[in-house]
mmCIF file of C-alpha atoms in Angstrom:
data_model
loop_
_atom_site.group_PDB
_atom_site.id
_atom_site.type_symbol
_atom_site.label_atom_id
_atom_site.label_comp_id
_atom_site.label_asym_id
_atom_site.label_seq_id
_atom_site.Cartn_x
_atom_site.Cartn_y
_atom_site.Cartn_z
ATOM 1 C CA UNK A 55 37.680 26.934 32.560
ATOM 2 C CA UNK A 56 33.868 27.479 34.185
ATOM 3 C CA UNK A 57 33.888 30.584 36.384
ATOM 4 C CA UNK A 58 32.236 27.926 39.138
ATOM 5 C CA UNK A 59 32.715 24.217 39.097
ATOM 6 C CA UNK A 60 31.056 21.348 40.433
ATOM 7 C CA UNK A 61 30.938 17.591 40.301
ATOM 8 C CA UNK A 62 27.747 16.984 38.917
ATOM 9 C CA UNK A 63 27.065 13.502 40.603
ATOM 10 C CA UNK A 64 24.840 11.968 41.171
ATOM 11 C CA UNK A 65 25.541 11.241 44.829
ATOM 12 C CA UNK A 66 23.588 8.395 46.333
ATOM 13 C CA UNK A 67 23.769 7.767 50.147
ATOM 14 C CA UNK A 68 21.265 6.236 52.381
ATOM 15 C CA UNK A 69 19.234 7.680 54.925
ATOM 16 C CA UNK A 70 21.346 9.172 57.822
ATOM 17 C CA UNK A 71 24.243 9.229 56.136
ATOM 18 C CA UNK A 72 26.749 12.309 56.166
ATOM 19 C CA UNK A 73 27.754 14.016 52.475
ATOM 20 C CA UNK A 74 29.753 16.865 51.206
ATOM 21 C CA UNK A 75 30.074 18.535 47.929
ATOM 22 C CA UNK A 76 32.184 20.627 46.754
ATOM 23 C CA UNK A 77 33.009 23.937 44.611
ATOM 24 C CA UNK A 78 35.670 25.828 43.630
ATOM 25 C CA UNK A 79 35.461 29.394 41.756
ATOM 26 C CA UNK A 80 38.041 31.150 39.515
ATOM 27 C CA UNK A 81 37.273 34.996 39.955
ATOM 28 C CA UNK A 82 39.490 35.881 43.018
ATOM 29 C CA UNK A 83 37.603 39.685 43.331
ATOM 30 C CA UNK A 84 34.613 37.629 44.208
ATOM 31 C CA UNK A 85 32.647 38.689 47.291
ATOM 32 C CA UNK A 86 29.372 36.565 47.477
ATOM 33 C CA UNK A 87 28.802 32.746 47.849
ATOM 34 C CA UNK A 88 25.748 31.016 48.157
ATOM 35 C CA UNK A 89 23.986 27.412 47.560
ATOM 36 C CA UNK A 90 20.816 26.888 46.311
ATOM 37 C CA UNK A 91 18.962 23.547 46.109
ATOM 38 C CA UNK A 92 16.837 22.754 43.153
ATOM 39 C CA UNK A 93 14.240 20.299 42.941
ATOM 40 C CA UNK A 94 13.362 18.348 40.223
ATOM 41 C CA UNK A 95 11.833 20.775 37.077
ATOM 42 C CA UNK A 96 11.341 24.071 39.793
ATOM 43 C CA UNK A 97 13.290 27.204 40.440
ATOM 44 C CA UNK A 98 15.864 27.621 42.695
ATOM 45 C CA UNK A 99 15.819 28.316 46.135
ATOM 46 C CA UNK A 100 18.517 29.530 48.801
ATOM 47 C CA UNK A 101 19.732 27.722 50.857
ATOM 48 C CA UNK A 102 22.111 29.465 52.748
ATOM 49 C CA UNK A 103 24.625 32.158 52.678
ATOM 50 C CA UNK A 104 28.291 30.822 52.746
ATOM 51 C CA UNK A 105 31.011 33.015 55.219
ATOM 52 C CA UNK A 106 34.363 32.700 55.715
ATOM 53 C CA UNK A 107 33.931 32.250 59.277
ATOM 54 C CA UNK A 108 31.667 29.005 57.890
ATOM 55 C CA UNK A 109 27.843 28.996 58.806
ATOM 56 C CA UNK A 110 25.862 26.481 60.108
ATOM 57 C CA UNK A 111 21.546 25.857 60.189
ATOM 58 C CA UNK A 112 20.122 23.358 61.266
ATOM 59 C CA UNK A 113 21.420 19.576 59.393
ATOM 60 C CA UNK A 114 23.472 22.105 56.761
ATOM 61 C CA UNK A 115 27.713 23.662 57.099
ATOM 62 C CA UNK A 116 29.149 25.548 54.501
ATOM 63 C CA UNK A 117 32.122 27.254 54.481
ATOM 64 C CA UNK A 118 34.448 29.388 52.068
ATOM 65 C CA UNK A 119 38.043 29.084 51.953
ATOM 66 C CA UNK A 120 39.032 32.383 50.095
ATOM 67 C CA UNK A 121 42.823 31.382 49.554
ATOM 68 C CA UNK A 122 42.021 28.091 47.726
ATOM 69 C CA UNK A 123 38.657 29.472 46.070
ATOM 70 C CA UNK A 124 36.658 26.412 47.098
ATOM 71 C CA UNK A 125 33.187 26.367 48.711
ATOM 72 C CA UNK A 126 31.629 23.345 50.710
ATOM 73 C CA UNK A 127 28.513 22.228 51.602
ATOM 74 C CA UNK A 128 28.186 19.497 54.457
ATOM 75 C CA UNK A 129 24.709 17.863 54.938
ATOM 76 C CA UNK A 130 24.546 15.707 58.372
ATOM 77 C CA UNK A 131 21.629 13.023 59.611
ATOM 78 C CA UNK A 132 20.766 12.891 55.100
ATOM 79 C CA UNK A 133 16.706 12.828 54.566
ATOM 80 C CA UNK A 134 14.721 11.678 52.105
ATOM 81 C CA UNK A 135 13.335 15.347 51.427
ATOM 82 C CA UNK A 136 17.506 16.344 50.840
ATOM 83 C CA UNK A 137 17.153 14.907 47.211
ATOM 84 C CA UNK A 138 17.706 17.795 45.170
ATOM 85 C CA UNK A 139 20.391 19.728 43.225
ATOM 86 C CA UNK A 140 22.379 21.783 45.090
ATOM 87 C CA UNK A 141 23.880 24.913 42.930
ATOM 88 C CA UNK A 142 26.916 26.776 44.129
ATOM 89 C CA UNK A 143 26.645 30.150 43.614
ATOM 90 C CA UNK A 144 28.899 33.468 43.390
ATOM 91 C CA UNK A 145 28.549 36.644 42.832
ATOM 92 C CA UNK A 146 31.647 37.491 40.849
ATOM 93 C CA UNK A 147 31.452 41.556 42.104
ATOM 94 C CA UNK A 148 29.386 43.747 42.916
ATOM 95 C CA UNK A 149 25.689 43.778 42.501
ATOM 96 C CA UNK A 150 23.498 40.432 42.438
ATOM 97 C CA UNK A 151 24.127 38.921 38.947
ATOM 98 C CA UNK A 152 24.641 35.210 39.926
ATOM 99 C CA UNK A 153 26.498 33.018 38.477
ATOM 100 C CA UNK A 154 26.234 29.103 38.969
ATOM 101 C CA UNK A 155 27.954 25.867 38.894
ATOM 102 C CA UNK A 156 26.342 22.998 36.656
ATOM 103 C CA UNK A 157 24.892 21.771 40.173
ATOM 104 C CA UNK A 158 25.573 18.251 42.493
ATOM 105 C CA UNK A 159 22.638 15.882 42.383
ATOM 106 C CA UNK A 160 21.651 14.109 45.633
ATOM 107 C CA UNK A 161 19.743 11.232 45.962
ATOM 108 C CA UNK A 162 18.980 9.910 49.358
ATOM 109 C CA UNK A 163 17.974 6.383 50.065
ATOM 110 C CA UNK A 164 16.014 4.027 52.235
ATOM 111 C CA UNK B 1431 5.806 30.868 47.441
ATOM 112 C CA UNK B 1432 8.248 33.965 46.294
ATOM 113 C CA UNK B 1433 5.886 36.578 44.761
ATOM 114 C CA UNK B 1434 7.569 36.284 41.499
ATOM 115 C CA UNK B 1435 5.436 34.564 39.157
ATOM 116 C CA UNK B 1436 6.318 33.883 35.343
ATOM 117 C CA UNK B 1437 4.046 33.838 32.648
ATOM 118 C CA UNK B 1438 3.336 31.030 30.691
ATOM 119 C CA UNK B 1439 4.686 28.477 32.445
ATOM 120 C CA UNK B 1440 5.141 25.917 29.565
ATOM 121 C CA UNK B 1441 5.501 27.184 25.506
ATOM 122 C CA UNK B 1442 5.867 25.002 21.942
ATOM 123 C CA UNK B 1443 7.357 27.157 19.711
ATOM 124 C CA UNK B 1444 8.958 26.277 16.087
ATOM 125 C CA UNK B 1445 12.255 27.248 14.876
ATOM 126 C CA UNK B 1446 12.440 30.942 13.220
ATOM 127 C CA UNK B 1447 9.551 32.133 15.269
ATOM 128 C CA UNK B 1448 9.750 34.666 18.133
ATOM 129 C CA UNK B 1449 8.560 34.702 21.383
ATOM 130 C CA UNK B 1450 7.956 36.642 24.627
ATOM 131 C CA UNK B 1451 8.553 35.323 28.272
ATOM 132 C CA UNK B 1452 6.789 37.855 31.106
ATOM 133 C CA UNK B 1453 7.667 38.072 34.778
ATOM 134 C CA UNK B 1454 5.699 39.824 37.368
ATOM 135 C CA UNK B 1455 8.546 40.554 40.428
ATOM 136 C CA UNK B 1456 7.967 40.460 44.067
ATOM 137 C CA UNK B 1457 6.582 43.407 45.161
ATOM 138 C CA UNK B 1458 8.991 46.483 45.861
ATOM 139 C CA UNK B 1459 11.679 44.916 44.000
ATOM 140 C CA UNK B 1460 12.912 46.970 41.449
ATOM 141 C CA UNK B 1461 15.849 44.639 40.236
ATOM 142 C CA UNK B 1462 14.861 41.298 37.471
ATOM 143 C CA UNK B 1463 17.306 39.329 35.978
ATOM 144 C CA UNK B 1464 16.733 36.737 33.191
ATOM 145 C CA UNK B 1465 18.207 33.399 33.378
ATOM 146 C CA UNK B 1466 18.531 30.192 30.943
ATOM 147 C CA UNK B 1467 18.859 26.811 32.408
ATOM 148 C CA UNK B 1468 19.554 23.909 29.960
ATOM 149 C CA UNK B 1469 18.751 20.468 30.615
ATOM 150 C CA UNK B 1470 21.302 19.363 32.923
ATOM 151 C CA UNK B 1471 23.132 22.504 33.941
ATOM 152 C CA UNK B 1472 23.305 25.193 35.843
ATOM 153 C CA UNK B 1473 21.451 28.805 34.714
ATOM 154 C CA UNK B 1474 23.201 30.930 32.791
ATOM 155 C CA UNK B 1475 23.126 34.962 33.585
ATOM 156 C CA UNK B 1476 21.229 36.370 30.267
ATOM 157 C CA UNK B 1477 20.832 40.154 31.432
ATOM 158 C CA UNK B 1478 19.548 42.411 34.219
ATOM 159 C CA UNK B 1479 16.935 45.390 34.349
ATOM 160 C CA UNK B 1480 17.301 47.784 37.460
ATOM 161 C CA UNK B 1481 14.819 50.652 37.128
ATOM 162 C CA UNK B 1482 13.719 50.272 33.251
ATOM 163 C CA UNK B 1483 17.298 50.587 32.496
ATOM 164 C CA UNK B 1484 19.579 47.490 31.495
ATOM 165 C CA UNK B 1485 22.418 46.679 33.906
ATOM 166 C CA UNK B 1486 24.296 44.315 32.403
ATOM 167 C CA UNK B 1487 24.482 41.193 29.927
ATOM 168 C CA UNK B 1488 25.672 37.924 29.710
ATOM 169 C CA UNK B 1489 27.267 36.083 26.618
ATOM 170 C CA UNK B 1490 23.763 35.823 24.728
ATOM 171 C CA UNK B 1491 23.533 36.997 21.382
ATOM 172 C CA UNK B 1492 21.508 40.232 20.443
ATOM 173 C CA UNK B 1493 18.377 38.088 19.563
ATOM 174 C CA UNK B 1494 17.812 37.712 23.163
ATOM 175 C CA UNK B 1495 16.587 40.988 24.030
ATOM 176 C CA UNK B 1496 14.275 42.416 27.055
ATOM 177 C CA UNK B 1497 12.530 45.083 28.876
ATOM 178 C CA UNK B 1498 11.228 46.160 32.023
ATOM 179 C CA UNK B 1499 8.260 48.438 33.042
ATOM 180 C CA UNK B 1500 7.689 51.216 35.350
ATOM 181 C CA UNK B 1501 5.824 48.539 37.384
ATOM 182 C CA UNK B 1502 9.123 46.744 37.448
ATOM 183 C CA UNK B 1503 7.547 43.780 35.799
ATOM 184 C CA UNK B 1504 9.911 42.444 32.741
ATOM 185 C CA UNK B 1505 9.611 40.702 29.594
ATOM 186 C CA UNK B 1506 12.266 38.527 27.788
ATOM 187 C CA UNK B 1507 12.193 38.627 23.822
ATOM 188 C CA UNK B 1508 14.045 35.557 22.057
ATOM 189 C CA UNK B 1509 14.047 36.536 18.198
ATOM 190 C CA UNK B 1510 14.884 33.915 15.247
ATOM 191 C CA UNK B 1511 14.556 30.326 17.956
ATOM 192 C CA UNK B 1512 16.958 27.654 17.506
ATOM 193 C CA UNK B 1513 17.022 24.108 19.004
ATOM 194 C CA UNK B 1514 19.529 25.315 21.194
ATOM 195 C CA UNK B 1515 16.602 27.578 22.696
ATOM 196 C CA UNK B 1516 14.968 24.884 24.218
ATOM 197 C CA UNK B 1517 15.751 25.615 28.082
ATOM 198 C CA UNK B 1518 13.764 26.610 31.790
ATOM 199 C CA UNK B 1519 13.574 30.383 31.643
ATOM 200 C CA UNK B 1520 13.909 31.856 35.178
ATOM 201 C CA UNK B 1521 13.125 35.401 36.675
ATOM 202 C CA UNK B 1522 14.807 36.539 39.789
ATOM 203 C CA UNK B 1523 14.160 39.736 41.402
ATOM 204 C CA UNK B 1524 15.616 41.440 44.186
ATOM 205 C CA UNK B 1525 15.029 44.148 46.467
ATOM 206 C CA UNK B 1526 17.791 46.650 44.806
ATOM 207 C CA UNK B 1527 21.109 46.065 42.881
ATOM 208 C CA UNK B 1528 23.093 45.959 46.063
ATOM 209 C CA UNK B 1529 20.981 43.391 47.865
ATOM 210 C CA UNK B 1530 22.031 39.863 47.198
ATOM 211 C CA UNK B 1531 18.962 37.698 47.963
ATOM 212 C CA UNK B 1532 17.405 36.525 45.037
ATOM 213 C CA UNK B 1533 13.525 35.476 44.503
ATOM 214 C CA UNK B 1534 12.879 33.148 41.569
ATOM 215 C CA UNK B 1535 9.713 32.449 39.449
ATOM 216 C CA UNK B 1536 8.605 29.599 39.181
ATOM 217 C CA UNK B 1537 10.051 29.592 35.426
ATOM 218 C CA UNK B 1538 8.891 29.462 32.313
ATOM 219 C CA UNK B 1539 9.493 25.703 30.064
ATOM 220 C CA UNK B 1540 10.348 26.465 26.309
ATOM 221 C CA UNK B 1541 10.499 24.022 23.707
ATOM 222 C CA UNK B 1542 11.553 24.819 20.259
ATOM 223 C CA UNK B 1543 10.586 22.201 17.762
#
């Protein structure tokens, strides 16, 4: 089983439309969750921090459910410029050694 | 832009030969981790270098070795390339091993041939 999962996708939805992926991890000790988006052939970037309390910026919602192990990321009002990978990320303990999901493509649409 | 900038950005190399990947970290950071992204997944952990010193490994074999200098810049060493090889090379760095942000280079694009 992969440490962190993903449904690769691709998800297509069209402009304005609401979408959610979703993760799930299999270390229970781990303390650090993240999703990064990835555009086509370039390096990673963070997009936000994910909290059990759930965090919100801007368009973007994720939230960690520790019981189940699952992380989700909710992207509201879609744009054009949201076509990307997104990566789920955790850090399995301490430290900063990340380890990431196979990633969700997203392809938004006129 | 993150301040972590990878060196060369795209390489050709042929099966058998050897090669070294450099990464230049954000400034202060004294933390670099290596990372191998095949096509279509996610990156894979290779190892870390906090202080000159590494701080952990993934599940690469010993070919894939590294270093880091008292500049904190780092260098990843791939010995013997297979196919297999071919993958976008990433450098994170971070501030310290405790601190969880991670800057990425802008990678570096190998192809083994």
């Amino acid at each position: 089983r992969k440490e962190v999962e993903q449904d690769p996708g691709p998800f297509n939805v069209p402009e304005g439309a609401t979408v959610a992926f979703n993760c799930t991890y299999s270390n229970s000790a781990s303390q650090s969750f993240f999703w990064y988006r990835q555009d086509c052939r370039k390096e990673p970037k963070l997009l936000m921090s994910v909290y059990s309390s759930g965090n919100e910026d801007g368009r973007f919602t994720a939230q960690l459910n520790r019981a189940s192990q699952y992380i989700s990321l909710l992207i509201r009002d879609s744009k054009l410029s949201d076509s990307a990978t997104y990566l789920c990320v955790v850090i399995p303990g301490g430290g900063n050694k990340l380890t990431f999901g196979t990633g969700t493509q997203l392809k938004v649409e006129l | 832009e993150t301040g972590v900038t990878q060196s060369p950005t795209h390489l050709i190399k042929t099966r058998g030969q050897q090669v070294t990947l450099r990464c230049s970290s954000q400034s202060g950071h004294n933390t670099v981790s290596w990372y191998q992204q095949a096509l279509g997944q996610g990156p894979q952990f290779i190892f870390q270098y906090y202080r000159e010193e590494e701080n952990g490994r993934g599940n690469f074999p010993p070919r894939f070795s590294g270093l880091q200098f008292p500049n904190y810049s780092s260098e990843l060493n791939v010995n013997a390339l297979e196919l297999d090889d071919s993958a976008l090379y990433l450098c994170a760095s971070s501030l310290s091993l405790s601190n969880t942000e991670a800057f990425f280079g802008q990678g570096t694009r190998l192809t083994v041939v």
